[in-house]
PDB file of C-alpha atoms and ligand atoms in Angstrom:
ATOM      1  CA  MET A   1      17.149 -15.038  -5.885  1.00  0.00           C
ATOM      2  CA  ARG A   2      15.417 -16.073  -9.086  1.00  0.00           C
ATOM      3  CA  THR A   3      13.422 -13.642 -11.224  1.00  0.00           C
ATOM      4  CA  LEU A   4      10.536 -15.092 -13.237  1.00  0.00           C
ATOM      5  CA  GLN A   5       8.300 -13.349 -15.739  1.00  0.00           C
ATOM      6  CA  GLU A   6       6.000 -16.149 -16.873  1.00  0.00           C
ATOM      7  CA  ILE A   7       3.114 -17.833 -15.038  1.00  0.00           C
ATOM      8  CA  PRO A   8       3.960 -21.507 -15.861  1.00  0.00           C
ATOM      9  CA  GLU A   9       7.506 -21.129 -14.438  1.00  0.00           C
ATOM     10  CA  LEU A  10       6.114 -19.369 -11.369  1.00  0.00           C
ATOM     11  CA  ARG A  11       3.624 -22.190 -10.783  1.00  0.00           C
ATOM     12  CA  LYS A  12       6.370 -24.808 -11.172  1.00  0.00           C
ATOM     13  CA  VAL A  13       8.669 -23.203  -8.572  1.00  0.00           C
ATOM     14  CA  LEU A  14       5.774 -22.570  -6.159  1.00  0.00           C
ATOM     15  CA  GLY A  15       4.649 -26.197  -6.598  1.00  0.00           C
ATOM     16  CA  GLU A  16       8.138 -27.325  -5.568  1.00  0.00           C
ATOM     17  CA  TYR A  17       8.014 -25.086  -2.467  1.00  0.00           C
ATOM     18  CA  ARG A  18       4.636 -26.550  -1.522  1.00  0.00           C
ATOM     19  CA  GLN A  19       5.801 -30.122  -2.037  1.00  0.00           C
ATOM     20  CA  ARG A  20       8.609 -29.405   0.413  1.00  0.00           C
ATOM     21  CA  GLY A  21       5.998 -28.165   2.911  1.00  0.00           C
ATOM     22  CA  LEU A  22       7.374 -24.610   2.895  1.00  0.00           C
ATOM     23  CA  ARG A  23       5.291 -21.690   4.129  1.00  0.00           C
ATOM     24  CA  ILE A  24       5.086 -18.995   1.440  1.00  0.00           C
ATOM     25  CA  GLY A  25       5.137 -15.255   2.190  1.00  0.00           C
ATOM     26  CA  LEU A  26       4.084 -12.773  -0.508  1.00  0.00           C
ATOM     27  CA  VAL A  27       5.168  -9.129  -0.832  1.00  0.00           C
ATOM     28  CA  PRO A  28       3.345  -7.435  -3.729  1.00  0.00           C
ATOM     29  CA  THR A  29       4.980  -4.189  -4.921  1.00  0.00           C
ATOM     30  CA  MET A  30       5.130  -1.879  -7.909  1.00  0.00           C
ATOM     31  CA  GLY A  31       8.939  -1.708  -7.680  1.00  0.00           C
ATOM     32  CA  ASN A  32      11.222   1.298  -7.200  1.00  0.00           C
ATOM     33  CA  LEU A  33      11.879  -0.218  -3.816  1.00  0.00           C
ATOM     34  CA  HIS A  34      12.843   1.679  -0.673  1.00  0.00           C
ATOM     35  CA  ALA A  35      13.334   0.762   2.993  1.00  0.00           C
ATOM     36  CA  GLY A  36       9.539   0.568   3.458  1.00  0.00           C
ATOM     37  CA  HIS A  37       9.321  -2.268   0.931  1.00  0.00           C
ATOM     38  CA  LEU A  38      12.354  -3.989   2.428  1.00  0.00           C
ATOM     39  CA  ALA A  39      10.625  -3.927   5.832  1.00  0.00           C
ATOM     40  CA  LEU A  40       7.784  -5.881   4.167  1.00  0.00           C
ATOM     41  CA  VAL A  41      10.289  -8.465   2.919  1.00  0.00           C
ATOM     42  CA  GLU A  42      11.926  -8.693   6.360  1.00  0.00           C
ATOM     43  CA  THR A  43       8.516  -9.166   7.999  1.00  0.00           C
ATOM     44  CA  ALA A  44       7.568 -11.841   5.473  1.00  0.00           C
ATOM     45  CA  ARG A  45      10.886 -13.605   6.221  1.00  0.00           C
ATOM     46  CA  ARG A  46       9.967 -13.821   9.905  1.00  0.00           C
ATOM     47  CA  HIS A  47       6.530 -15.344   9.149  1.00  0.00           C
ATOM     48  CA  ALA A  48       7.341 -17.661   6.249  1.00  0.00           C
ATOM     49  CA  ASP A  49       9.994 -20.084   4.970  1.00  0.00           C
ATOM     50  CA  VAL A  50      10.225 -18.532   1.506  1.00  0.00           C
ATOM     51  CA  VAL A  51       9.533 -14.969   0.402  1.00  0.00           C
ATOM     52  CA  VAL A  52       8.046 -14.230  -3.011  1.00  0.00           C
ATOM     53  CA  ALA A  53       8.054 -10.557  -4.035  1.00  0.00           C
ATOM     54  CA  THR A  54       6.221  -9.245  -7.073  1.00  0.00           C
ATOM     55  CA  ILE A  55       6.968  -6.137  -9.103  1.00  0.00           C
ATOM     56  CA  PHE A  56       4.180  -5.027 -11.396  1.00  0.00           C
ATOM     57  CA  VAL A  57       3.187  -1.455 -12.191  1.00  0.00           C
ATOM     58  CA  ASN A  58      -0.504  -2.188 -12.450  1.00  0.00           C
ATOM     59  CA  PRO A  59      -2.167   0.012 -15.113  1.00  0.00           C
ATOM     60  CA  LEU A  60      -5.594  -0.901 -13.748  1.00  0.00           C
ATOM     61  CA  GLN A  61      -5.094   1.128 -10.554  1.00  0.00           C
ATOM     62  CA  PHE A  62      -3.991   4.359 -12.274  1.00  0.00           C
ATOM     63  CA  GLY A  63      -6.646   6.863 -13.349  1.00  0.00           C
ATOM     64  CA  ALA A  64      -6.562   8.982 -16.513  1.00  0.00           C
ATOM     65  CA  GLY A  65      -3.973  11.744 -16.097  1.00  0.00           C
ATOM     66  CA  GLU A  66      -2.170   9.928 -13.256  1.00  0.00           C
ATOM     67  CA  ASP A  67       1.503   8.942 -13.258  1.00  0.00           C
ATOM     68  CA  LEU A  68       1.390   5.457 -14.894  1.00  0.00           C
ATOM     69  CA  ASP A  69       3.945   6.366 -17.586  1.00  0.00           C
ATOM     70  CA  ALA A  70       6.167   8.350 -15.234  1.00  0.00           C
ATOM     71  CA  TYR A  71       6.115   5.726 -12.465  1.00  0.00           C
ATOM     72  CA  PRO A  72       9.790   4.784 -11.914  1.00  0.00           C
ATOM     73  CA  ARG A  73      10.802   1.372 -13.273  1.00  0.00           C
ATOM     74  CA  THR A  74      14.103   0.349 -11.652  1.00  0.00           C
ATOM     75  CA  LEU A  75      14.195  -3.449 -11.986  1.00  0.00           C
ATOM     76  CA  ALA A  76      17.978  -4.014 -11.708  1.00  0.00           C
ATOM     77  CA  ALA A  77      18.316  -1.923  -8.532  1.00  0.00           C
ATOM     78  CA  ASP A  78      15.176  -3.560  -7.087  1.00  0.00           C
ATOM     79  CA  GLN A  79      16.532  -7.060  -7.767  1.00  0.00           C
ATOM     80  CA  ALA A  80      19.784  -6.197  -5.953  1.00  0.00           C
ATOM     81  CA  GLN A  81      17.904  -4.845  -2.912  1.00  0.00           C
ATOM     82  CA  LEU A  82      15.537  -7.824  -2.760  1.00  0.00           C
ATOM     83  CA  GLU A  83      18.413 -10.278  -3.021  1.00  0.00           C
ATOM     84  CA  ALA A  84      20.310  -8.482  -0.225  1.00  0.00           C
ATOM     85  CA  THR A  85      17.194  -8.589   1.989  1.00  0.00           C
ATOM     86  CA  GLY A  86      16.723 -12.339   1.631  1.00  0.00           C
ATOM     87  CA  CYS A  87      13.922 -12.529  -0.925  1.00  0.00           C
ATOM     88  CA  ASP A  88      13.838 -15.977  -2.570  1.00  0.00           C
ATOM     89  CA  LEU A  89      11.827 -15.374  -5.708  1.00  0.00           C
ATOM     90  CA  LEU A  90      10.803 -12.312  -7.710  1.00  0.00           C
ATOM     91  CA  PHE A  91       7.842 -12.465 -10.063  1.00  0.00           C
ATOM     92  CA  ALA A  92       7.982  -9.503 -12.447  1.00  0.00           C
ATOM     93  CA  PRO A  93       5.391 -10.122 -15.183  1.00  0.00           C
ATOM     94  CA  THR A  94       4.595  -7.862 -18.118  1.00  0.00           C
ATOM     95  CA  VAL A  95       1.152  -6.312 -18.562  1.00  0.00           C
ATOM     96  CA  THR A  96       0.450  -8.803 -21.367  1.00  0.00           C
ATOM     97  CA  THR A  97       1.320 -11.716 -19.104  1.00  0.00           C
ATOM     98  CA  LEU A  98      -1.084 -10.665 -16.342  1.00  0.00           C
ATOM     99  CA  TYR A  99      -3.810  -9.270 -18.615  1.00  0.00           C
ATOM    100  CA  PRO A 100      -3.447 -11.307 -21.858  1.00  0.00           C
ATOM    101  CA  HIS A 101      -6.960 -10.401 -23.030  1.00  0.00           C
ATOM    102  CA  GLY A 102      -6.509  -6.699 -22.362  1.00  0.00           C
ATOM    103  CA  MET A 103      -8.069  -4.631 -19.612  1.00  0.00           C
ATOM    104  CA  ASP A 104     -11.249  -3.355 -21.281  1.00  0.00           C
ATOM    105  CA  ASN A 105     -13.457  -6.341 -20.482  1.00  0.00           C
ATOM    106  CA  LEU A 106     -11.449  -7.766 -17.618  1.00  0.00           C
ATOM    107  CA  SER A 107     -13.319  -9.379 -14.714  1.00  0.00           C
ATOM    108  CA  GLN A 108     -12.756  -7.096 -11.743  1.00  0.00           C
ATOM    109  CA  VAL A 109     -12.991  -7.294  -7.974  1.00  0.00           C
ATOM    110  CA  ARG A 110     -14.752  -4.466  -6.130  1.00  0.00           C
ATOM    111  CA  VAL A 111     -14.653  -4.061  -2.371  1.00  0.00           C
ATOM    112  CA  PRO A 112     -17.550  -1.777  -1.468  1.00  0.00           C
ATOM    113  CA  VAL A 113     -17.806   0.768   1.360  1.00  0.00           C
ATOM    114  CA  VAL A 114     -14.232   0.561   2.680  1.00  0.00           C
ATOM    115  CA  SER A 115     -12.872   1.570  -0.735  1.00  0.00           C
ATOM    116  CA  GLU A 116     -15.193   4.589  -0.931  1.00  0.00           C
ATOM    117  CA  GLY A 117     -14.152   8.074   0.220  1.00  0.00           C
ATOM    118  CA  LEU A 118     -10.610   9.091   1.216  1.00  0.00           C
ATOM    119  CA  CYS A 119      -8.259   7.983  -1.624  1.00  0.00           C
ATOM    120  CA  GLY A 120     -11.156   6.093  -3.231  1.00  0.00           C
ATOM    121  CA  GLY A 121     -13.041   9.405  -3.458  1.00  0.00           C
ATOM    122  CA  SER A 122     -10.249  11.280  -5.215  1.00  0.00           C
ATOM    123  CA  ARG A 123      -9.033   8.313  -7.301  1.00  0.00           C
ATOM    124  CA  PRO A 124     -12.199   6.683  -8.714  1.00  0.00           C
ATOM    125  CA  GLY A 125     -11.601   3.039  -9.680  1.00  0.00           C
ATOM    126  CA  HIS A 126      -8.207   2.947  -7.953  1.00  0.00           C
ATOM    127  CA  PHE A 127      -9.153   0.341  -5.351  1.00  0.00           C
ATOM    128  CA  ASP A 128     -10.970  -1.811  -7.933  1.00  0.00           C
ATOM    129  CA  GLY A 129      -7.626  -1.977  -9.755  1.00  0.00           C
ATOM    130  CA  VAL A 130      -5.759  -2.784  -6.536  1.00  0.00           C
ATOM    131  CA  ALA A 131      -8.305  -5.405  -5.393  1.00  0.00           C
ATOM    132  CA  THR A 132      -8.273  -7.024  -8.842  1.00  0.00           C
ATOM    133  CA  VAL A 133      -4.484  -7.328  -9.173  1.00  0.00           C
ATOM    134  CA  VAL A 134      -4.036  -8.401  -5.547  1.00  0.00           C
ATOM    135  CA  SER A 135      -6.714 -11.106  -5.995  1.00  0.00           C
ATOM    136  CA  LEU A 136      -4.938 -12.236  -9.152  1.00  0.00           C
ATOM    137  CA  LEU A 137      -1.579 -12.412  -7.362  1.00  0.00           C
ATOM    138  CA  PHE A 138      -3.154 -14.249  -4.401  1.00  0.00           C
ATOM    139  CA  HIS A 139      -4.674 -16.706  -6.851  1.00  0.00           C
ATOM    140  CA  LEU A 140      -1.375 -17.256  -8.712  1.00  0.00           C
ATOM    141  CA  VAL A 141       0.948 -17.444  -5.698  1.00  0.00           C
ATOM    142  CA  GLN A 142      -1.460 -18.898  -3.078  1.00  0.00           C
ATOM    143  CA  PRO A 143       0.695 -17.611  -0.231  1.00  0.00           C
ATOM    144  CA  ASP A 144       0.198 -18.444   3.447  1.00  0.00           C
ATOM    145  CA  ILE A 145       0.822 -14.839   4.464  1.00  0.00           C
ATOM    146  CA  ALA A 146       1.060 -11.520   2.622  1.00  0.00           C
ATOM    147  CA  CYS A 147       2.572  -8.251   3.844  1.00  0.00           C
ATOM    148  CA  PHE A 148       1.315  -4.722   3.067  1.00  0.00           C
ATOM    149  CA  GLY A 149       2.436  -1.344   4.410  1.00  0.00           C
ATOM    150  CA  GLU A 150       0.321   0.677   6.832  1.00  0.00           C
ATOM    151  CA  LYS A 151       1.150   3.885   4.956  1.00  0.00           C
ATOM    152  CA  ASP A 152      -1.509   2.825   2.454  1.00  0.00           C
ATOM    153  CA  TYR A 153      -3.956   2.445   5.333  1.00  0.00           C
ATOM    154  CA  GLN A 154      -7.095   2.323   3.210  1.00  0.00           C
ATOM    155  CA  GLN A 155      -5.500  -0.167   0.801  1.00  0.00           C
ATOM    156  CA  LEU A 156      -4.696  -2.450   3.741  1.00  0.00           C
ATOM    157  CA  ALA A 157      -8.320  -2.211   4.957  1.00  0.00           C
ATOM    158  CA  VAL A 158      -9.565  -3.000   1.429  1.00  0.00           C
ATOM    159  CA  ILE A 159      -7.293  -6.064   1.225  1.00  0.00           C
ATOM    160  CA  ARG A 160      -8.346  -7.326   4.671  1.00  0.00           C
ATOM    161  CA  LYS A 161     -12.020  -7.073   3.632  1.00  0.00           C
ATOM    162  CA  LEU A 162     -11.303  -8.724   0.273  1.00  0.00           C
ATOM    163  CA  VAL A 163      -9.579 -11.669   1.993  1.00  0.00           C
ATOM    164  CA  ALA A 164     -12.439 -12.045   4.492  1.00  0.00           C
ATOM    165  CA  ASP A 165     -15.209 -11.775   1.869  1.00  0.00           C
ATOM    166  CA  LEU A 166     -13.606 -14.106  -0.700  1.00  0.00           C
ATOM    167  CA  HIS A 167     -12.299 -16.608   1.885  1.00  0.00           C
ATOM    168  CA  PHE A 168      -8.686 -16.402   0.781  1.00  0.00           C
ATOM    169  CA  PRO A 169      -6.815 -18.619   3.299  1.00  0.00           C
ATOM    170  CA  ILE A 170      -4.113 -15.968   3.689  1.00  0.00           C
ATOM    171  CA  GLU A 171      -2.984 -14.116   6.808  1.00  0.00           C
ATOM    172  CA  ILE A 172      -2.606 -10.413   6.033  1.00  0.00           C
ATOM    173  CA  ILE A 173       0.155  -8.686   7.965  1.00  0.00           C
ATOM    174  CA  GLY A 174       0.228  -4.887   8.181  1.00  0.00           C
ATOM    175  CA  VAL A 175       3.726  -3.437   8.507  1.00  0.00           C
ATOM    176  CA  PRO A 176       4.297  -0.065  10.257  1.00  0.00           C
ATOM    177  CA  ILE A 177       5.210   2.997   8.184  1.00  0.00           C
ATOM    178  CA  VAL A 178       8.938   3.485   7.609  1.00  0.00           C
ATOM    179  CA  ARG A 179       9.923   7.150   7.775  1.00  0.00           C
ATOM    180  CA  ALA A 180      12.960   9.168   6.729  1.00  0.00           C
ATOM    181  CA  ALA A 181      14.945  10.706   9.615  1.00  0.00           C
ATOM    182  CA  ASP A 182      12.948  13.943   9.204  1.00  0.00           C
ATOM    183  CA  GLY A 183       9.612  12.104   9.520  1.00  0.00           C
ATOM    184  CA  LEU A 184       8.511  11.897   5.887  1.00  0.00           C
ATOM    185  CA  ALA A 185       6.819   8.545   5.201  1.00  0.00           C
ATOM    186  CA  LEU A 186       8.864   6.691   2.571  1.00  0.00           C
ATOM    187  CA  SER A 187       7.126   6.412  -0.790  1.00  0.00           C
ATOM    188  CA  SER A 188       8.258   5.748  -4.340  1.00  0.00           C
ATOM    189  CA  ARG A 189       6.505   9.006  -5.256  1.00  0.00           C
ATOM    190  CA  ASN A 190       8.833  11.045  -2.985  1.00  0.00           C
ATOM    191  CA  GLY A 191      11.294  10.841  -5.878  1.00  0.00           C
ATOM    192  CA  TYR A 192       9.059  13.257  -7.822  1.00  0.00           C
ATOM    193  CA  LEU A 193       9.651  16.046  -5.244  1.00  0.00           C
ATOM    194  CA  SER A 194      12.008  18.931  -6.097  1.00  0.00           C
ATOM    195  CA  ALA A 195      14.654  19.771  -3.463  1.00  0.00           C
ATOM    196  CA  ASP A 196      12.476  22.613  -2.190  1.00  0.00           C
ATOM    197  CA  GLU A 197       9.377  20.390  -1.990  1.00  0.00           C
ATOM    198  CA  ARG A 198      11.347  17.601  -0.302  1.00  0.00           C
ATOM    199  CA  ALA A 199      12.394  20.095   2.383  1.00  0.00           C
ATOM    200  CA  LYS A 200       8.734  21.061   2.958  1.00  0.00           C
ATOM    201  CA  ALA A 201       7.270  17.529   2.820  1.00  0.00           C
ATOM    202  CA  PRO A 202       8.040  16.449   6.456  1.00  0.00           C
ATOM    203  CA  GLN A 203       5.641  19.211   7.600  1.00  0.00           C
ATOM    204  CA  LEU A 204       2.823  16.817   6.735  1.00  0.00           C
ATOM    205  CA  GLN A 205       3.767  14.394   9.509  1.00  0.00           C
ATOM    206  CA  ARG A 206       4.512  17.275  11.916  1.00  0.00           C
ATOM    207  CA  ILE A 207       1.056  18.771  11.384  1.00  0.00           C
ATOM    208  CA  LEU A 208      -0.612  15.363  11.811  1.00  0.00           C
ATOM    209  CA  THR A 209       1.366  14.847  15.034  1.00  0.00           C
ATOM    210  CA  THR A 210       0.229  18.235  16.389  1.00  0.00           C
ATOM    211  CA  LEU A 211      -3.375  17.323  15.549  1.00  0.00           C
ATOM    212  CA  ARG A 212      -3.050  13.916  17.163  1.00  0.00           C
ATOM    213  CA  HIS A 213      -1.879  15.533  20.408  1.00  0.00           C
ATOM    214  CA  ALA A 214      -4.712  18.072  20.287  1.00  0.00           C
ATOM    215  CA  ILE A 215      -7.378  15.405  19.670  1.00  0.00           C
ATOM    216  CA  GLU A 216      -5.935  13.034  22.275  1.00  0.00           C
ATOM    217  CA  ALA A 217      -5.963  15.928  24.749  1.00  0.00           C
ATOM    218  CA  GLY A 218      -9.693  16.368  24.139  1.00  0.00           C
ATOM    219  CA  ASP A 219      -9.901  19.210  21.571  1.00  0.00           C
ATOM    220  CA  PRO A 220     -13.160  19.013  19.564  1.00  0.00           C
ATOM    221  CA  ILE A 221     -12.466  16.947  16.433  1.00  0.00           C
ATOM    222  CA  ALA A 222     -14.077  19.389  13.989  1.00  0.00           C
ATOM    223  CA  THR A 223     -12.059  22.310  15.363  1.00  0.00           C
ATOM    224  CA  ALA A 224      -8.815  20.322  15.252  1.00  0.00           C
ATOM    225  CA  LEU A 225      -9.414  19.232  11.653  1.00  0.00           C
ATOM    226  CA  GLU A 226     -10.302  22.773  10.587  1.00  0.00           C
ATOM    227  CA  SER A 227      -7.094  24.042  12.161  1.00  0.00           C
ATOM    228  CA  GLY A 228      -5.173  21.160  10.500  1.00  0.00           C
ATOM    229  CA  LEU A 229      -6.456  22.139   7.047  1.00  0.00           C
ATOM    230  CA  LYS A 230      -5.307  25.724   7.647  1.00  0.00           C
ATOM    231  CA  GLN A 231      -1.883  24.539   8.817  1.00  0.00           C
ATOM    232  CA  LEU A 232      -1.509  22.301   5.753  1.00  0.00           C
ATOM    233  CA  GLY A 233      -2.405  25.210   3.456  1.00  0.00           C
ATOM    234  CA  ALA A 234       0.020  27.549   5.253  1.00  0.00           C
ATOM    235  CA  ALA A 235       2.820  24.944   4.898  1.00  0.00           C
ATOM    236  CA  GLY A 236       2.370  24.947   1.096  1.00  0.00           C
ATOM    237  CA  PHE A 237       0.247  21.789   0.704  1.00  0.00           C
ATOM    238  CA  GLU A 238      -2.973  21.591  -1.245  1.00  0.00           C
ATOM    239  CA  PRO A 239      -5.087  19.276   0.942  1.00  0.00           C
ATOM    240  CA  ASP A 240      -7.074  16.557  -0.790  1.00  0.00           C
ATOM    241  CA  TYR A 241      -8.545  15.254   2.480  1.00  0.00           C
ATOM    242  CA  LEU A 242      -7.868  15.335   6.192  1.00  0.00           C
ATOM    243  CA  GLU A 243     -10.129  13.011   8.143  1.00  0.00           C
ATOM    244  CA  LEU A 244     -10.427  11.248  11.445  1.00  0.00           C
ATOM    245  CA  ARG A 245     -11.943   7.767  11.154  1.00  0.00           C
ATOM    246  CA  ALA A 246     -12.356   4.800  13.466  1.00  0.00           C
ATOM    247  CA  ALA A 247      -9.459   2.338  13.071  1.00  0.00           C
ATOM    248  CA  ASP A 248     -11.653   0.162  10.789  1.00  0.00           C
ATOM    249  CA  LEU A 249     -12.303   3.304   8.670  1.00  0.00           C
ATOM    250  CA  GLY A 250     -15.902   3.517   9.852  1.00  0.00           C
ATOM    251  CA  PRO A 251     -17.184   6.823  11.237  1.00  0.00           C
ATOM    252  CA  VAL A 252     -16.008   7.999  14.663  1.00  0.00           C
ATOM    253  CA  THR A 253     -18.800   7.553  17.213  1.00  0.00           C
ATOM    254  CA  ALA A 254     -19.127   8.291  20.945  1.00  0.00           C
ATOM    255  CA  THR A 255     -17.699   4.833  21.713  1.00  0.00           C
ATOM    256  CA  THR A 256     -14.740   4.923  19.284  1.00  0.00           C
ATOM    257  CA  ARG A 257     -11.369   4.660  21.049  1.00  0.00           C
ATOM    258  CA  GLU A 258      -8.910   3.462  18.370  1.00  0.00           C
ATOM    259  CA  ALA A 259      -8.907   5.979  15.547  1.00  0.00           C
ATOM    260  CA  VAL A 260      -6.773   7.023  12.627  1.00  0.00           C
ATOM    261  CA  LEU A 261      -5.988  10.452  11.279  1.00  0.00           C
ATOM    262  CA  LEU A 262      -5.571  10.274   7.512  1.00  0.00           C
ATOM    263  CA  ALA A 263      -4.380  12.893   5.051  1.00  0.00           C
ATOM    264  CA  ALA A 264      -3.681  13.203   1.347  1.00  0.00           C
ATOM    265  CA  VAL A 265      -2.137  16.386   0.005  1.00  0.00           C
ATOM    266  CA  ARG A 266      -0.594  17.710  -3.143  1.00  0.00           C
ATOM    267  CA  LEU A 267       2.823  19.306  -3.047  1.00  0.00           C
ATOM    268  CA  GLY A 268       3.408  20.711  -6.513  1.00  0.00           C
ATOM    269  CA  THR A 269       2.416  17.835  -8.786  1.00  0.00           C
ATOM    270  CA  THR A 270       3.164  15.116  -6.222  1.00  0.00           C
ATOM    271  CA  ARG A 271       0.419  13.469  -4.174  1.00  0.00           C
ATOM    272  CA  LEU A 272       1.512  12.474  -0.664  1.00  0.00           C
ATOM    273  CA  ILE A 273      -0.445  10.399   1.844  1.00  0.00           C
ATOM    274  CA  ASP A 274       0.185   9.755   5.520  1.00  0.00           C
ATOM    275  CA  ASN A 275      -1.669   8.617   8.623  1.00  0.00           C
ATOM    276  CA  LEU A 276      -1.276   8.392  12.387  1.00  0.00           C
ATOM    277  CA  ILE A 277      -3.040   6.024  14.774  1.00  0.00           C
ATOM    278  CA  LEU A 278      -4.445   7.646  17.907  1.00  0.00           C
ATOM    279  CA  THR A 279      -6.522   6.860  20.975  1.00  0.00           C
ATOM    280  CA  LEU A 280      -9.544   9.029  21.608  1.00  0.00           C
ATOM    281  CA  PRO A 281     -10.165  10.213  25.166  1.00  0.00           C
ATOM    282  CA  ARG A 282     -13.184   8.762  27.003  1.00  0.00           C
TER     283      ARG A 282
HETATM  284  O1  PAF B 301       0.921  -0.803  -2.708  1.00  0.00           O
HETATM  285  C1  PAF B 301       1.277  -1.091  -3.867  1.00  0.00           C
HETATM  286  O2  PAF B 301       2.449  -0.988  -4.234  1.00  0.00           O
HETATM  287  C2  PAF B 301       0.245  -1.569  -4.872  1.00  0.00           C
HETATM  288  O3  PAF B 301      -0.962  -0.913  -4.694  1.00  0.00           O
HETATM  289  C3  PAF B 301       0.050  -3.096  -4.849  1.00  0.00           C
HETATM  290  C4  PAF B 301      -0.496  -3.587  -3.517  1.00  0.00           C
HETATM  291  C5  PAF B 301       1.370  -3.782  -5.146  1.00  0.00           C
HETATM  292  C6  PAF B 301      -0.952  -3.499  -5.931  1.00  0.00           C
HETATM  293  O4  PAF B 301      -0.523  -3.108  -7.192  1.00  0.00           O
END
């Protein structure tokens, strides 16, 4: 696997792939890779001839007071994992390479409505930063397919809308959440948890699972969510949001069947997100 940091070299290698008629799969990441990221690479492998991963901790998607500086940078370990998983090319640019004119007056991409509320409500500007860097990477790599994890459910919806609105000729593939044996959704931010917090963290998925069963069995949604918030509080989480939305993140209506239960919580200083897909009763 080759690692490139500069755009001209990236374009040269990608041009060679295209000349050979190879189908390109893209896996954008911020590094500190875990089995969830490797599942993205494996999925990309099945849908493309060559897999290009990117590692870039994107300052544009971090708000003031968030963990940009603390975000783990583990390039050597990431390279070894990508290589072992069959990634062909890693693009790991610096901030100056991607944003050579700085970020203050940078042209940005905004995806309205779907990026509002949920994580977009508690992290203002976050999805503008994501949509901007993902558009930039799509533009540079011009992949045939790109893989994103379903743990970041709202991010995936934002990217699908972005691709549809801006006519990117790219197939977006959502990859199911990878969980630890105790149910905790894998996330680079899990590394921030103390041993005590890590022991408590799987309660998030357990509470969501209990709620899913209650809602699928016909419990009123408002009552179930109210009970869920109490359960989260009792388990030591500080809930940011707990919501039931239609699968496309629109509001649940009388005709909604495919829905998604989404939560963001704080455990100590760590923000955790998770979601479960469910089918509403008729
Ligand atoms: O999901 C992530 O790791 C990031 O938000 C992404 C898509 C790589 C954009 O920086």
